[in-house]
XYZ file of C-alpha atoms in Angstrom:
443
model
C 56.304 172.864 -13.359
C 59.615 175.387 -13.733
C 57.361 177.337 -16.306
C 54.426 177.313 -13.973
C 56.727 178.589 -11.227
C 58.022 181.697 -13.162
C 54.420 182.361 -14.274
C 53.405 182.372 -10.629
C 56.171 184.468 -9.740
C 55.849 186.762 -12.505
C 52.020 187.628 -11.326
C 53.010 188.665 -7.612
C 51.302 192.084 -6.869
C 49.971 193.944 -4.043
C 46.511 191.941 -4.663
C 48.463 188.776 -3.559
C 49.991 190.460 -0.634
C 46.384 191.748 0.302
C 45.216 188.303 0.539
C 48.249 186.980 2.546
C 46.847 187.579 5.960
C 49.502 185.566 7.776
C 51.992 187.415 5.659
C 50.828 190.842 6.554
C 50.580 189.958 10.186
C 54.474 189.227 9.974
C 55.112 192.310 8.096
C 53.417 194.368 10.919
C 54.864 192.689 13.620
C 58.304 193.518 11.890
C 57.977 196.999 11.667
C 56.437 197.054 15.487
C 59.616 195.415 16.497
C 61.863 197.407 14.403
C 60.369 200.849 15.954
C 60.596 199.373 19.246
C 64.375 199.145 18.483
C 64.497 202.859 17.200
C 62.862 204.223 20.328
C 65.320 202.308 22.280
C 68.373 204.205 20.416
C 67.198 207.804 21.384
C 67.179 206.779 25.323
C 70.022 207.624 26.808
C 72.473 206.202 29.625
C 72.028 207.870 33.222
C 74.569 210.361 34.417
C 76.173 211.282 30.879
C 76.287 214.987 29.543
C 75.352 214.864 25.963
C 77.360 217.621 25.250
C 80.752 216.671 26.371
C 79.750 212.776 24.793
C 79.380 214.963 21.259
C 82.744 216.719 21.518
C 84.554 213.278 22.026
C 82.713 211.160 19.674
C 83.298 214.375 17.273
C 87.337 213.957 17.691
C 86.976 209.900 17.188
C 85.128 209.969 13.954
C 87.714 208.168 12.731
C 87.701 205.474 15.171
C 86.008 202.157 15.503
C 83.253 203.999 17.449
C 82.010 205.591 14.578
C 81.711 202.793 12.282
C 79.492 201.133 15.290
C 77.833 203.956 15.463
C 76.667 203.465 11.950
C 75.789 199.850 12.864
C 73.842 200.875 15.928
C 71.749 203.694 14.592
C 73.496 206.249 16.328
C 72.547 204.937 19.586
C 76.974 204.932 20.251
C 76.951 208.831 19.681
C 74.071 209.032 21.988
C 75.317 206.851 24.584
C 71.705 204.945 24.359
C 70.784 201.974 26.279
C 71.293 200.125 22.569
C 74.813 201.484 22.427
C 75.950 197.907 22.276
C 73.590 196.888 19.787
C 73.816 193.244 18.402
C 77.555 192.967 18.033
C 78.477 191.171 21.075
C 75.626 188.467 19.717
C 77.227 188.452 16.460
C 80.892 188.238 17.758
C 79.607 185.462 20.058
C 77.860 183.626 17.040
C 81.055 183.982 15.056
C 83.263 182.451 18.316
C 81.135 179.432 18.331
C 81.268 178.624 14.413
C 85.219 178.821 15.231
C 85.012 176.342 18.328
C 82.670 174.063 16.127
C 85.551 173.482 13.967
C 88.149 172.588 16.438
C 86.091 170.983 19.547
C 84.951 167.811 18.687
C 82.040 168.131 21.486
C 80.968 170.891 19.566
C 81.113 169.317 16.309
C 79.351 166.867 17.569
C 76.774 168.927 18.755
C 76.072 170.544 15.260
C 75.795 167.034 13.547
C 73.034 165.905 16.255
C 70.205 168.362 13.824
C 67.676 170.238 15.665
C 68.289 169.349 19.108
C 72.340 169.995 18.674
C 71.307 173.001 17.021
C 69.291 174.402 20.272
C 72.011 173.697 22.303
C 74.776 175.574 19.914
C 72.244 178.570 20.654
C 72.403 178.474 24.326
C 75.959 178.121 24.457
C 75.791 181.143 21.889
C 73.458 183.549 24.037
C 75.580 182.449 27.282
C 78.685 183.875 25.521
C 76.627 187.023 24.141
C 76.269 187.688 27.980
C 79.675 187.631 28.763
C 81.126 189.541 25.877
C 78.038 192.322 26.813
C 79.550 192.688 30.209
C 83.327 192.663 29.375
C 82.262 195.232 26.472
C 79.866 197.341 28.518
C 82.464 197.387 31.573
C 85.099 198.646 28.661
C 82.511 201.394 27.434
C 81.973 202.326 31.178
C 85.562 202.681 32.087
C 86.623 204.863 28.794
C 83.659 207.394 29.786
C 84.849 207.560 33.368
C 88.672 208.247 32.042
C 87.666 210.578 29.353
C 86.916 213.419 31.507
C 84.131 215.335 32.072
C 81.572 213.152 30.310
C 79.879 211.374 33.697
C 78.600 213.890 35.995
C 79.251 211.352 39.225
C 81.815 208.988 38.238
C 82.405 205.895 40.624
C 81.365 202.169 41.412
C 77.603 203.140 40.760
C 77.832 204.516 37.817
C 79.792 201.597 36.062
C 77.792 198.943 37.485
C 74.754 200.749 36.106
C 75.751 201.041 33.127
C 77.109 197.520 32.776
C 73.468 196.532 33.784
C 71.764 198.624 31.581
C 74.208 197.732 28.032
C 73.958 194.348 28.696
C 70.009 194.455 29.333
C 69.905 196.207 26.190
C 72.077 193.959 24.219
C 69.601 190.793 25.579
C 66.346 192.269 24.772
C 67.694 193.084 21.041
C 68.998 189.607 20.914
C 65.499 188.560 22.293
C 64.039 190.900 19.884
C 65.853 189.354 16.950
C 64.729 185.895 17.622
C 60.911 187.156 17.600
C 61.361 188.396 14.396
C 62.719 185.448 12.988
C 59.941 183.089 14.038
C 56.977 185.625 14.126
C 57.739 188.109 11.458
C 59.751 188.286 8.088
C 63.289 187.660 7.290
C 66.182 187.240 9.461
C 65.614 189.363 13.086
C 69.669 189.843 13.382
C 70.247 191.055 9.841
C 67.043 193.319 10.001
C 68.159 195.198 13.292
C 71.415 196.262 11.880
C 69.493 197.425 8.272
C 67.224 199.312 10.365
C 70.110 200.769 11.995
C 72.081 201.889 8.962
C 68.870 202.978 6.959
C 67.383 205.317 9.896
C 70.716 207.281 9.332
C 70.705 207.441 5.704
C 68.937 210.474 5.353
C 71.214 212.820 7.727
C 74.024 211.629 6.379
C 73.050 212.207 2.989
C 71.795 215.968 4.379
C 75.241 216.327 5.425
C 76.783 215.730 2.317
C 74.116 217.885 0.430
C 75.044 220.986 2.991
C 78.902 220.520 2.170
C 77.962 220.722 -1.123
C 75.988 224.036 -0.438
C 78.716 225.146 1.494
C 81.217 224.710 -1.507
C 83.310 221.787 0.519
C 82.170 219.466 -1.675
C 82.058 220.884 -5.606
C 78.918 219.699 -7.467
C 80.800 217.110 -9.884
C 82.217 215.432 -6.517
C 79.055 215.141 -4.951
C 77.455 213.854 -8.331
C 80.330 211.707 -8.459
C 79.738 210.282 -5.001
C 76.144 209.416 -5.749
C 77.286 207.756 -8.898
C 79.780 205.414 -7.324
C 76.939 204.628 -4.357
C 74.706 203.171 -7.573
C 77.372 201.573 -9.308
C 78.708 199.959 -5.961
C 75.175 198.912 -5.197
C 74.914 197.285 -8.684
C 77.781 195.290 -8.136
C 76.920 194.136 -4.794
C 73.363 192.524 -6.569
C 75.408 191.116 -9.279
C 77.803 189.558 -7.226
C 75.637 188.212 -4.205
C 73.307 186.646 -6.715
C 76.615 184.866 -8.704
C 77.243 181.316 -7.939
C 79.183 178.515 -9.175
C 76.731 175.190 -9.830
C 78.124 171.598 -9.894
C 76.208 169.391 -11.452
C 75.103 166.186 -9.067
C 73.910 163.257 -10.549
C 71.839 160.300 -8.788
C 71.653 156.973 -10.159
C 68.517 154.845 -10.907
C 67.621 153.026 -7.675
C 65.309 150.468 -6.332
C 63.362 150.183 -3.547
C 61.504 146.789 -3.111
C 59.547 146.681 -6.488
C 59.548 150.177 -7.441
C 62.340 151.194 -9.388
C 62.897 155.407 -9.141
C 64.687 157.014 -12.109
C 67.951 158.866 -11.871
C 67.791 162.320 -11.653
C 70.116 165.362 -11.265
C 70.333 168.570 -9.320
C 72.799 171.209 -8.435
C 75.641 172.098 -6.012
C 75.471 175.998 -5.834
C 78.319 177.298 -4.492
C 78.194 181.274 -3.856
C 80.457 183.813 -4.984
C 80.653 185.322 -1.790
C 80.372 182.492 0.797
C 81.917 184.593 3.700
C 79.071 187.746 3.670
C 79.952 191.252 5.289
C 82.374 189.364 7.775
C 85.540 189.953 6.531
C 85.126 194.090 6.098
C 83.577 193.989 9.908
C 86.520 192.212 11.316
C 89.294 194.263 8.917
C 87.700 197.361 10.250
C 87.856 196.814 13.659
C 90.989 195.394 13.640
C 92.754 198.704 11.885
C 90.522 201.101 13.826
C 91.218 200.009 17.530
C 94.848 202.110 17.504
C 92.589 205.338 16.726
C 90.010 204.503 19.248
C 91.964 203.943 22.052
C 94.580 207.403 21.412
C 90.855 209.412 21.379
C 90.166 208.022 25.041
C 93.553 209.185 26.539
C 94.600 212.724 27.285
C 98.153 211.869 26.983
C 98.346 208.981 24.914
C 101.935 207.148 24.517
C 104.180 208.362 21.267
C 103.887 204.918 19.919
C 100.459 204.873 19.882
C 100.113 208.377 18.310
C 102.700 207.316 15.522
C 100.515 204.115 15.217
C 97.133 205.919 15.037
C 98.744 208.134 12.598
C 99.924 205.529 9.846
C 96.459 203.785 10.113
C 94.434 206.634 9.478
C 92.211 206.537 6.518
C 93.534 207.202 3.029
C 97.017 206.011 4.519
C 98.977 203.793 2.290
C 99.761 201.156 5.329
C 96.013 201.640 6.419
C 94.879 200.389 2.744
C 97.264 197.799 1.983
C 96.679 196.287 5.729
C 92.799 196.380 5.008
C 93.315 194.491 1.605
C 95.334 192.102 3.054
C 93.145 191.343 6.277
C 90.027 191.456 4.007
C 91.150 188.737 1.837
C 92.484 186.366 4.801
C 88.961 186.475 6.619
C 87.666 186.039 2.852
C 89.246 182.309 2.694
C 89.552 181.969 6.762
C 85.427 182.197 7.247
C 84.742 180.272 3.795
C 86.786 177.299 5.411
C 84.774 177.701 8.639
C 81.475 177.854 7.608
C 81.820 175.265 4.234
C 83.251 171.805 4.372
C 83.977 170.372 1.420
C 84.719 166.722 3.015
C 81.329 166.829 4.911
C 79.451 167.910 1.710
C 81.323 165.195 -0.330
C 80.202 162.475 2.395
C 76.858 163.562 2.500
C 76.695 163.131 -1.496
C 77.891 159.908 -1.115
C 75.606 158.578 1.512
C 72.632 159.736 -0.556
C 73.991 158.267 -3.918
C 74.733 161.359 -5.653
C 78.264 161.937 -7.332
C 79.599 164.764 -9.564
C 79.979 163.269 -13.146
C 83.760 162.417 -13.843
C 84.690 162.549 -10.091
C 85.267 159.707 -7.939
C 82.927 159.858 -4.816
C 84.491 160.494 -1.182
C 87.997 162.169 -1.339
C 88.132 163.176 -4.898
C 85.029 164.650 -4.681
C 85.868 166.807 -1.581
C 89.315 167.607 -3.084
C 87.150 168.899 -6.459
C 84.954 170.829 -4.398
C 87.655 172.549 -2.447
C 89.660 173.385 -5.597
C 86.444 174.997 -7.274
C 85.739 176.531 -4.185
C 89.234 177.939 -3.547
C 88.990 179.577 -7.044
C 85.400 181.238 -6.265
C 86.950 182.747 -3.034
C 89.622 184.487 -4.864
C 87.177 185.927 -6.916
C 85.034 186.850 -4.284
C 87.968 188.465 -2.144
C 88.380 190.490 -5.125
C 85.021 191.669 -5.105
C 84.609 192.502 -1.537
C 87.814 194.435 -1.608
C 87.066 196.267 -4.478
C 83.412 197.550 -2.794
C 85.226 198.361 0.534
C 88.419 200.031 -0.976
C 87.128 202.444 -3.575
C 84.408 204.226 -1.191
C 87.282 204.600 1.381
C 89.933 206.041 -0.834
C 86.993 208.713 -2.217
C 86.248 209.458 1.196
C 89.704 210.032 2.299
C 90.108 212.192 -0.631
C 87.053 214.114 0.693
C 87.984 214.570 3.732
C 84.815 213.284 5.815
C 83.856 210.184 7.370
C 80.908 209.163 5.597
C 80.898 205.309 7.115
C 77.165 205.045 6.132
C 78.289 205.355 2.238
C 81.234 203.019 2.486
C 81.395 199.638 0.794
C 80.545 197.567 4.568
C 77.196 199.490 4.889
C 75.933 199.342 1.285
C 76.991 195.419 1.405
C 74.839 195.078 4.836
C 71.841 197.102 3.503
C 71.799 195.369 -0.226
C 72.393 191.852 1.036
C 69.964 192.113 3.865
C 67.178 193.611 1.496
C 67.734 190.950 -1.218
C 67.023 188.050 1.221
C 64.018 189.554 2.725
C 62.292 190.567 -0.817
C 63.262 186.751 -1.836
C 61.357 185.776 1.392
C 58.017 187.762 0.835
C 58.160 186.366 -2.753
C 58.454 182.757 -1.345
C 55.128 183.852 1.014
C 53.412 184.890 -1.655
C 54.204 182.129 -3.761
C 53.176 179.672 -1.488
C 49.944 181.500 -0.822
C 49.158 181.595 -4.663
C 49.624 178.086 -4.427
C 47.616 177.332 -1.738
C 44.958 179.119 -3.685
C 45.295 177.314 -6.699
C 45.160 173.907 -4.785
C 41.449 175.079 -3.014
C 40.274 175.710 -6.384
C 41.036 172.617 -8.041
C 39.587 170.738 -5.122
C 36.237 172.737 -5.143
C 36.168 172.078 -8.868
C 36.752 168.277 -7.940
C 33.771 168.285 -5.907
C 31.318 170.205 -8.192
C 32.167 167.482 -10.967
């Protein structure tokens, strides 16, 4: 069976794609939805002075706004209706996951299957609205206090900005869910992916323009491109890496039938936490710089803090490393429960050879997962710190070429390609089954 599956996977081609009508419809739907998203990133908020906004945004290139602008596909720099992007929904999802681990009622819902999952998704949507209202109010207040950006500041501007930005976030959340259900890949991830990729040509053009002007030397520019290629290769290798624990299932007897024992594997990914650690770490460290850019007369302590946490500063790099490692372990502990996995194995009769089922199995899985997470945290820190060091040396804020952006692009691409291959493989299996049935009827 394994060799047949490998042969089918090797024979996947555009001819199979042309015959898979359902897959083509899903791909066209996904592209259309992403096009709608890109159009929304160019519709500005009413009452904003674009030139004044550009000057303020240029002065805060080292802040958290520049990082979020990458994920939002440039919508923050243009202060478009999709400026909040899908970030409130992601924050709400993470908060609900954290609460699930500590609130018994939410943990009970998580174990109720499909109905419990739908209820948790509903709570996530409600929390998204709350976070979007809070963040949009903060943006409107920041725009008004920054000087000449707002043409007619006042309550009306704040209300319209809050409604517009919150509505944009809710529309994007709905759009992401539609892509997941009716398109291909994970809708939320693809929206972030589309925003990053859409800004790639302008960033590359900026880098080559700096090379043409002599700001960046040719060897340095080539070194940057080589670093990007190597970083992508490391991400692909490490994201596919996993530690497989052998699981044995004993012989079972159901009625008069005896089922032979079999074995399978419990895969533990090297990077269980995904892209959450660098995003959280960057957001926390760049808050002082962002707050400084929105104040005309900042306090001395805020100015000093922002200076110490500037890109390339030793304190910034040290705290960035520590926060990435912390969030790797913290988020892995949230999304993977060794005790629950051990209970499920015992429930279905599975066991790890040489390890007693139950508490011993949970301890062993936790032991292996902890050591894997050490390597995974080191990999994430390496991928994110090396571009930070090089960008600091260049003196340019190429967030799009940083480790976090590359990590998101590569992982989303791998997941989407794997899903497309799964659809093609299933379609070819269906074709083989139909052919075999037709041959049987002819005989």
